[in-house]
PDB file of C-alpha atoms in Angstrom:
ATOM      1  CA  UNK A   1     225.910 345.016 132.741  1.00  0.00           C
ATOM      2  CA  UNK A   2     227.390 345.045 136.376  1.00  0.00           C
ATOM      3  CA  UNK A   3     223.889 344.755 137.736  1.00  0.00           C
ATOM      4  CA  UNK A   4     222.644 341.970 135.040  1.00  0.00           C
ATOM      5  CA  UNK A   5     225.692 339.741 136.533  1.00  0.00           C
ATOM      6  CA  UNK A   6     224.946 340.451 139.955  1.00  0.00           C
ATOM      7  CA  UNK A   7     221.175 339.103 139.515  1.00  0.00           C
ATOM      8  CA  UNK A   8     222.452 336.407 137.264  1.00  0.00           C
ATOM      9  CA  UNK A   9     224.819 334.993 140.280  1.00  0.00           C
ATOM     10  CA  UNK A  10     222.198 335.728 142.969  1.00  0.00           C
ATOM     11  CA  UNK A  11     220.002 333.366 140.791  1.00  0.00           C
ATOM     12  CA  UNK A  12     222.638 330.816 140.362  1.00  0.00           C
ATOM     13  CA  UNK A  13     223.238 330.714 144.292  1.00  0.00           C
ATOM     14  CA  UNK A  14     219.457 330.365 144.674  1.00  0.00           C
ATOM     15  CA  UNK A  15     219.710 327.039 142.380  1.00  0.00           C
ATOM     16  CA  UNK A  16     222.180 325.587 144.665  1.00  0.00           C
ATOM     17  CA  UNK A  17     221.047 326.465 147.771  1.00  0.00           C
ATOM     18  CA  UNK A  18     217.529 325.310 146.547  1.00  0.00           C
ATOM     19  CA  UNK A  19     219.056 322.176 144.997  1.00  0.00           C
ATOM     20  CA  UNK A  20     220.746 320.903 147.780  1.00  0.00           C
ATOM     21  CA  UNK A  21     218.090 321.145 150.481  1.00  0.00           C
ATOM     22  CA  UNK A  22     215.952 319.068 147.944  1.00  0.00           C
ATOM     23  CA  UNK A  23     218.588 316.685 147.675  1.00  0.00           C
ATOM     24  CA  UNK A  24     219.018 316.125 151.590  1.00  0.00           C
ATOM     25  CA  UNK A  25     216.022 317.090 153.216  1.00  0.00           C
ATOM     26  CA  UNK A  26     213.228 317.015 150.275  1.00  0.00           C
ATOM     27  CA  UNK A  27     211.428 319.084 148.180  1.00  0.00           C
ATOM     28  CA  UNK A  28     208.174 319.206 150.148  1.00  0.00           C
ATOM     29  CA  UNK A  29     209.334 319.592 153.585  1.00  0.00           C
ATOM     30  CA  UNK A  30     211.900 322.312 152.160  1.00  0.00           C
ATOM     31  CA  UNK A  31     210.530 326.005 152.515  1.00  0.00           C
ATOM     32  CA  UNK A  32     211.425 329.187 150.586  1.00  0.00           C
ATOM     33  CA  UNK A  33     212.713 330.557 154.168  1.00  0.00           C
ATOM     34  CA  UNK A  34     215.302 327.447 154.609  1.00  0.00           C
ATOM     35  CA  UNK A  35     216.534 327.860 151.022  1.00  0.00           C
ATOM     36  CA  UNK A  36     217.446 331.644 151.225  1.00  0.00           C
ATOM     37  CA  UNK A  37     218.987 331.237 154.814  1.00  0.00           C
ATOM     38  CA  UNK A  38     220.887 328.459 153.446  1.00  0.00           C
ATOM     39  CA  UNK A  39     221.852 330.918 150.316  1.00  0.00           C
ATOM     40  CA  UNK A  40     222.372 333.656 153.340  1.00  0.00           C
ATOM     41  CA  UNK A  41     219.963 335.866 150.895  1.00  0.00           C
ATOM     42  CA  UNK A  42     216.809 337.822 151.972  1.00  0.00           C
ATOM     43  CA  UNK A  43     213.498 337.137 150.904  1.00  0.00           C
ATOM     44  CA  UNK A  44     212.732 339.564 148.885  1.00  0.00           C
ATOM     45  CA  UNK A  45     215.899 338.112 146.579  1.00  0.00           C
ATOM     46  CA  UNK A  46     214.303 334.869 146.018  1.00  0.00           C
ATOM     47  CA  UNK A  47     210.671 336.920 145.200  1.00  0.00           C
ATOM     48  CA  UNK A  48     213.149 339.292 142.459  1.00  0.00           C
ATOM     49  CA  UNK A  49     213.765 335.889 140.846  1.00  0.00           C
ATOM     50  CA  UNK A  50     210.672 334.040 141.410  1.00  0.00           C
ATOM     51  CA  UNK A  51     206.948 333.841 141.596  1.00  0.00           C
ATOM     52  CA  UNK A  52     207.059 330.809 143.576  1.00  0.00           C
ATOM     53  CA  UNK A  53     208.682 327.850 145.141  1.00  0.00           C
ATOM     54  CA  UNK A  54     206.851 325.795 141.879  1.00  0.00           C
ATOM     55  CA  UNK A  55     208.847 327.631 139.341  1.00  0.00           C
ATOM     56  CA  UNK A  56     211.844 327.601 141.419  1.00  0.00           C
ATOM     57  CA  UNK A  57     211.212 323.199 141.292  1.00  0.00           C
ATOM     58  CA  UNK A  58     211.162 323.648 138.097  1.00  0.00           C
ATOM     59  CA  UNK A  59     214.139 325.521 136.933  1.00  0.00           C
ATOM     60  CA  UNK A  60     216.049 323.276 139.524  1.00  0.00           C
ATOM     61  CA  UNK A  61     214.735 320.619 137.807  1.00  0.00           C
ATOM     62  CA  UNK A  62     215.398 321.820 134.030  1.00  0.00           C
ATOM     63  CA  UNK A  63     219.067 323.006 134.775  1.00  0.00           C
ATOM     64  CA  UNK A  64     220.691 321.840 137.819  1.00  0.00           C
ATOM     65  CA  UNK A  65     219.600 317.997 137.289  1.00  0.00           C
ATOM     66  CA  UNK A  66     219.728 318.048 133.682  1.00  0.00           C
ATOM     67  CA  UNK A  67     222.788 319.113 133.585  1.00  0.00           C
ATOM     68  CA  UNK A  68     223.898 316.452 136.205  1.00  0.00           C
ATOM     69  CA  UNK A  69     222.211 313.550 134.286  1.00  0.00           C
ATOM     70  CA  UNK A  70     223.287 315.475 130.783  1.00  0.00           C
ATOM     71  CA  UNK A  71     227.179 314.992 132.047  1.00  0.00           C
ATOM     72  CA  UNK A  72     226.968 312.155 133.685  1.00  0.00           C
ATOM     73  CA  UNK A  73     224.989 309.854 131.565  1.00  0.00           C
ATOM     74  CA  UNK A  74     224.211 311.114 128.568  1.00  0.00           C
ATOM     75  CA  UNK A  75     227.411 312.852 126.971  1.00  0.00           C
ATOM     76  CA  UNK A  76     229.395 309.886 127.233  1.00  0.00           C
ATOM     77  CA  UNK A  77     226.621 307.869 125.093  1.00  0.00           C
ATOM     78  CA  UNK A  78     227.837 310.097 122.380  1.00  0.00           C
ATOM     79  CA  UNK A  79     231.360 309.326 122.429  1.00  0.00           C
ATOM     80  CA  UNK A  80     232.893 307.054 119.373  1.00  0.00           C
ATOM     81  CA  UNK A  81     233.667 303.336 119.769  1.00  0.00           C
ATOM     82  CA  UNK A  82     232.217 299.923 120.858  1.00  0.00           C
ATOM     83  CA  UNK A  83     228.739 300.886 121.530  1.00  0.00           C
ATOM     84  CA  UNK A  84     228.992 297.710 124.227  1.00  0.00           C
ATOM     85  CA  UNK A  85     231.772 299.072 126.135  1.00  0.00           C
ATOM     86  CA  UNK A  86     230.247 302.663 126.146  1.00  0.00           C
ATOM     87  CA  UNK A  87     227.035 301.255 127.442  1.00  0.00           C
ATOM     88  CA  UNK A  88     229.057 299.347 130.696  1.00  0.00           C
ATOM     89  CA  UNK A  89     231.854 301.992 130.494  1.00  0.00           C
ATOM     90  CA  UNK A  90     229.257 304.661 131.011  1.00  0.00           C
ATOM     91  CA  UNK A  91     226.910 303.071 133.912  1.00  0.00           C
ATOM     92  CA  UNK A  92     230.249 301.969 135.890  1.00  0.00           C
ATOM     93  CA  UNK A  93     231.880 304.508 135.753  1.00  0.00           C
ATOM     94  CA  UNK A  94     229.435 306.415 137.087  1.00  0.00           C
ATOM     95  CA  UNK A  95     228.789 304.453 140.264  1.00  0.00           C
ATOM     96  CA  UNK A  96     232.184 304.098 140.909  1.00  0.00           C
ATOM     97  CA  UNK A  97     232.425 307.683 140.856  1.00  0.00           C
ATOM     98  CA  UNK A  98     229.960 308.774 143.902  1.00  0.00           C
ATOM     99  CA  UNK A  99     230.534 310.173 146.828  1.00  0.00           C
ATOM    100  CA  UNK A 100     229.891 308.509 149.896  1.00  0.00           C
ATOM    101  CA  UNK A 101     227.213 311.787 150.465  1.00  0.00           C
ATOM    102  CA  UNK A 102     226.242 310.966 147.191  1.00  0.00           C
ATOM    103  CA  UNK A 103     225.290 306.946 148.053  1.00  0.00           C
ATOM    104  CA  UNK A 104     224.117 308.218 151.659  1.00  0.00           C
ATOM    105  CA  UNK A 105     221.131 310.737 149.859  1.00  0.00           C
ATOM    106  CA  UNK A 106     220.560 308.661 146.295  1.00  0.00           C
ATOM    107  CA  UNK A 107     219.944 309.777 143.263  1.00  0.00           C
ATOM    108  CA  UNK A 108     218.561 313.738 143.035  1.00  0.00           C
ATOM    109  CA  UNK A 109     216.407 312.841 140.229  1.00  0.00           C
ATOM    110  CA  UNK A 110     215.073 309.417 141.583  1.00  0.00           C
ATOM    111  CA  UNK A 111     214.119 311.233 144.680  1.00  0.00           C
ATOM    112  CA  UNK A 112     212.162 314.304 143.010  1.00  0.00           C
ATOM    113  CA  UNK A 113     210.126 311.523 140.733  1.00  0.00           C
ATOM    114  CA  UNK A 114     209.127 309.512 143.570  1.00  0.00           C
ATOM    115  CA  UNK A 115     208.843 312.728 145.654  1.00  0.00           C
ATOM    116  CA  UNK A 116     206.624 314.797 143.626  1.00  0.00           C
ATOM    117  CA  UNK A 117     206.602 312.838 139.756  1.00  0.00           C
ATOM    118  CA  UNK A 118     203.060 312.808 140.977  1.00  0.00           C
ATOM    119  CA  UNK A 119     202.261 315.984 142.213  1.00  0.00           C
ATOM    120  CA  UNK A 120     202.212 318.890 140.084  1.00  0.00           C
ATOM    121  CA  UNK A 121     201.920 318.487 135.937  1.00  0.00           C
ATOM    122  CA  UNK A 122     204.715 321.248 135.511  1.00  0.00           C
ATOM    123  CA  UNK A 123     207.586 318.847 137.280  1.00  0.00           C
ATOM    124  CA  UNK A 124     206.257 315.688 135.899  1.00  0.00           C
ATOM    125  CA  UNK A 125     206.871 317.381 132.478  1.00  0.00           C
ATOM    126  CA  UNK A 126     210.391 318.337 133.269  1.00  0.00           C
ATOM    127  CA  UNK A 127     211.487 315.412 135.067  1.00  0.00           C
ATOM    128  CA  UNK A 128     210.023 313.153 132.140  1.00  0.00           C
ATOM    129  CA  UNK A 129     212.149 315.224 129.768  1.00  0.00           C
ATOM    130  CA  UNK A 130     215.105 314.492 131.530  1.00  0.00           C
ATOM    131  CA  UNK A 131     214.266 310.825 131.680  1.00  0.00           C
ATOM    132  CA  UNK A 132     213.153 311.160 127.661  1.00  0.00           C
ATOM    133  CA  UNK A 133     216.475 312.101 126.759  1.00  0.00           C
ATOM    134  CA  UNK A 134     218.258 310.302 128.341  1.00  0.00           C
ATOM    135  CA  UNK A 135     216.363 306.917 126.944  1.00  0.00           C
ATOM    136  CA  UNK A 136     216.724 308.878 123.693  1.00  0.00           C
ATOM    137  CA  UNK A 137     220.600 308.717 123.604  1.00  0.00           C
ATOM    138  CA  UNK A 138     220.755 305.047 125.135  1.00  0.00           C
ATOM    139  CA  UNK A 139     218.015 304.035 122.155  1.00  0.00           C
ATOM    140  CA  UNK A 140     220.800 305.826 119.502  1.00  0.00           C
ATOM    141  CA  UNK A 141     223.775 304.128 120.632  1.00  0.00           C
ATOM    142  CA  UNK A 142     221.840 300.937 121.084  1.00  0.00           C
ATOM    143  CA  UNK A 143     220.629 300.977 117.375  1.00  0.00           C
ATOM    144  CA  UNK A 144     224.129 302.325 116.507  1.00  0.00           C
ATOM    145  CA  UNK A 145     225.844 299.093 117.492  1.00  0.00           C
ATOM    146  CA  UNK A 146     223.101 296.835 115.775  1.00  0.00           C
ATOM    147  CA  UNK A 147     224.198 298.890 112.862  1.00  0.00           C
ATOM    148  CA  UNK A 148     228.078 298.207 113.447  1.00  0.00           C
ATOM    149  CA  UNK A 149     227.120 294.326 114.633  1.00  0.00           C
ATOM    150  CA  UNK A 150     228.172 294.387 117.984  1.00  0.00           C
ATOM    151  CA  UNK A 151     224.810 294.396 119.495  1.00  0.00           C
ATOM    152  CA  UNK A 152     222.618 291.633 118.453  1.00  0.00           C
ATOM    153  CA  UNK A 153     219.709 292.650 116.067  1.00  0.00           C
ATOM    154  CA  UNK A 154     217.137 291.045 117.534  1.00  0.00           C
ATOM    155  CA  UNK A 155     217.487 293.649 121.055  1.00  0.00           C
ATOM    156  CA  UNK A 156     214.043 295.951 121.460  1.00  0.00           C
ATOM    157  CA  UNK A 157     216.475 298.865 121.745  1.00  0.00           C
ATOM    158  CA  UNK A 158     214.010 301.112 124.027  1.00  0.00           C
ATOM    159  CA  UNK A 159     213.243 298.550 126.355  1.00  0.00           C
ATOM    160  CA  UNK A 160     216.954 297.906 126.916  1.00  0.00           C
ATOM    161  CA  UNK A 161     216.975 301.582 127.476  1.00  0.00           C
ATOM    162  CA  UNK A 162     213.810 301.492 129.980  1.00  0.00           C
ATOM    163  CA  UNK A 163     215.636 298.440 131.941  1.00  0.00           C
ATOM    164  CA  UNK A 164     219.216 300.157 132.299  1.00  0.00           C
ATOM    165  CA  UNK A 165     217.675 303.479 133.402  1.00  0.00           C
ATOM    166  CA  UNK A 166     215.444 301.895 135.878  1.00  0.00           C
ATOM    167  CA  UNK A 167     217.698 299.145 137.014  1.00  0.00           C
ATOM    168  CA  UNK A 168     220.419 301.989 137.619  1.00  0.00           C
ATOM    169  CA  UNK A 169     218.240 304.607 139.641  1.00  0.00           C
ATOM    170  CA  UNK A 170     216.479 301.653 141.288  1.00  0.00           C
ATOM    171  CA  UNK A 171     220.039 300.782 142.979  1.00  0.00           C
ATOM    172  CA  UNK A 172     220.673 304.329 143.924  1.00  0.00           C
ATOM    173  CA  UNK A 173     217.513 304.243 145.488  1.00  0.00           C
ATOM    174  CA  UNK A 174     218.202 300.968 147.294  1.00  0.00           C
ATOM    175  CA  UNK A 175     221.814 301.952 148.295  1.00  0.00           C
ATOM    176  CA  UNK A 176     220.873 304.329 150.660  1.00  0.00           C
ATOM    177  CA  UNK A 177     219.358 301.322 153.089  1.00  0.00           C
ATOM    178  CA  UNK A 178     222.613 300.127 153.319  1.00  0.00           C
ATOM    179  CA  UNK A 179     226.256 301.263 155.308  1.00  0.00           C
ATOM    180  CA  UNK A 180     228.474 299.401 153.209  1.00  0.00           C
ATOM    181  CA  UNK A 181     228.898 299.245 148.467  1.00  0.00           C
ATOM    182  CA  UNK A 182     228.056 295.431 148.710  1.00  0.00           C
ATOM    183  CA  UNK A 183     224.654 296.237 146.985  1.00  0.00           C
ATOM    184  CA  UNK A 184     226.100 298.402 144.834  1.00  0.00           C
ATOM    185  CA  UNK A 185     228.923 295.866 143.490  1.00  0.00           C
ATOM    186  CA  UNK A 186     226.015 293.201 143.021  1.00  0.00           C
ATOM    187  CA  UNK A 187     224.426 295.808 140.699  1.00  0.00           C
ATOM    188  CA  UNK A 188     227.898 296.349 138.917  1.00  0.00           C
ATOM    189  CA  UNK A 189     228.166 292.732 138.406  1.00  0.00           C
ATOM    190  CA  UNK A 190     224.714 291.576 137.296  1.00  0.00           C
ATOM    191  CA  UNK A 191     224.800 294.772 134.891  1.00  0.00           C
ATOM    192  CA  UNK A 192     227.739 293.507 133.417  1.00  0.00           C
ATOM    193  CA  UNK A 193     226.550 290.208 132.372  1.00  0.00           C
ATOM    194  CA  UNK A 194     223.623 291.548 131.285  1.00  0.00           C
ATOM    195  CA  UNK A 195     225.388 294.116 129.062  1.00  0.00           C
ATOM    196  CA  UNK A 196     227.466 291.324 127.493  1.00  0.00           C
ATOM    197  CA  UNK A 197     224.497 289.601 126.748  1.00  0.00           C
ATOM    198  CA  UNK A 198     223.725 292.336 124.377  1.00  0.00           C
ATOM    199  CA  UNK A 199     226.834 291.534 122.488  1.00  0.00           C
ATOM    200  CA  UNK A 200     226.244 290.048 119.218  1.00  0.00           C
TER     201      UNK A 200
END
């Protein structure tokens, strides 16, 4: 039992180490070597784990940023109330909420799908699962408040979804040209109107 948590938290500090060298220095240019000297493990810890830097991507993929996007983005879709105000609650609050680290390196997900979304089948499929549910919640509350006549019935609920996930990690993405939230508060406030537009 002892040794089963040992391996489990050696894995776990793996995922981190791993995670955050994608996030600040990219996925390609990011060797096995740099992530266990940045975990301060040996190699043959990462090989215990792993076959290969591909299915490390990938487990970094399915559980570090899903959970991120899960928490961040996609829990709160769930919550009761005015499906408008959960749909601007939910976006604002979570760009008010970054990190200036955060705006400096973008979005981790944006970054792996224009990265490698293109490179290898196995982290297209998990990044577009991520992606998948997260358009699936947005779709559920957006029909949910054309249900409770708040949100007009006329709205092509998945393509409102497709615009507010795109529109959102198309800012992170652009935020990181710039030294000051000015770009960022433009986004707040066009995404605002066009979230009230929505209102029935």
């Amino acid at each position: 039992m002892q040794q089963q948590l040992k391996s489990e938290v050696t894995r776990q500090i793996i995922l981190d180490s791993a995670f955050t060298l994608f996030y600040e220095s990219g996925f390609k240019t990011t060797s096995i070597e740099k992530i266990m000297a940045n975990a301060k493990l040996s190699k043959g810890a990462f090989y215990h784990h792993y076959k290969n830097k591909k299915e490390l991507g990938v487990e970094v993929i399915g559980i570090k940023l899903q959970k991120r996007v899960y928490e961040g983005m996609i829990r709160p879709l769930y919550e009761t109330g005015n499906a408008i105000e959960i749909l601007e609650s939910t976006f604002l609050q979570r760009i008010k909420s970054f990190a200036p680290y955060e705006k400096q390196h973008g979005c981790p997900i944006n970054n792996l799908i224009n990265e490698i979304g293109d490179y290898e089948t196995a982290y297209q499929i998990a990044l577009k699962n991520i992606i998948e549910q997260w358009k699936s919640a947005l779709t559920s509350l957006i029909e949910r408040g054309k249900t409770e006549n708040t949100i007009k019935q006329n709205i092509h609920s998945q393509a409102v979804a497709t615009y507010l996930i795109s529109a959102f990690e198309g800012v992170r993405g652009i935020r990181k040209l710039y030294n000051d939230d000015v770009i960022l508060e433009e986004y707040m406030s066009g995404l605002s109107m066009y979230i009230r537009q929505l209102n029935k």
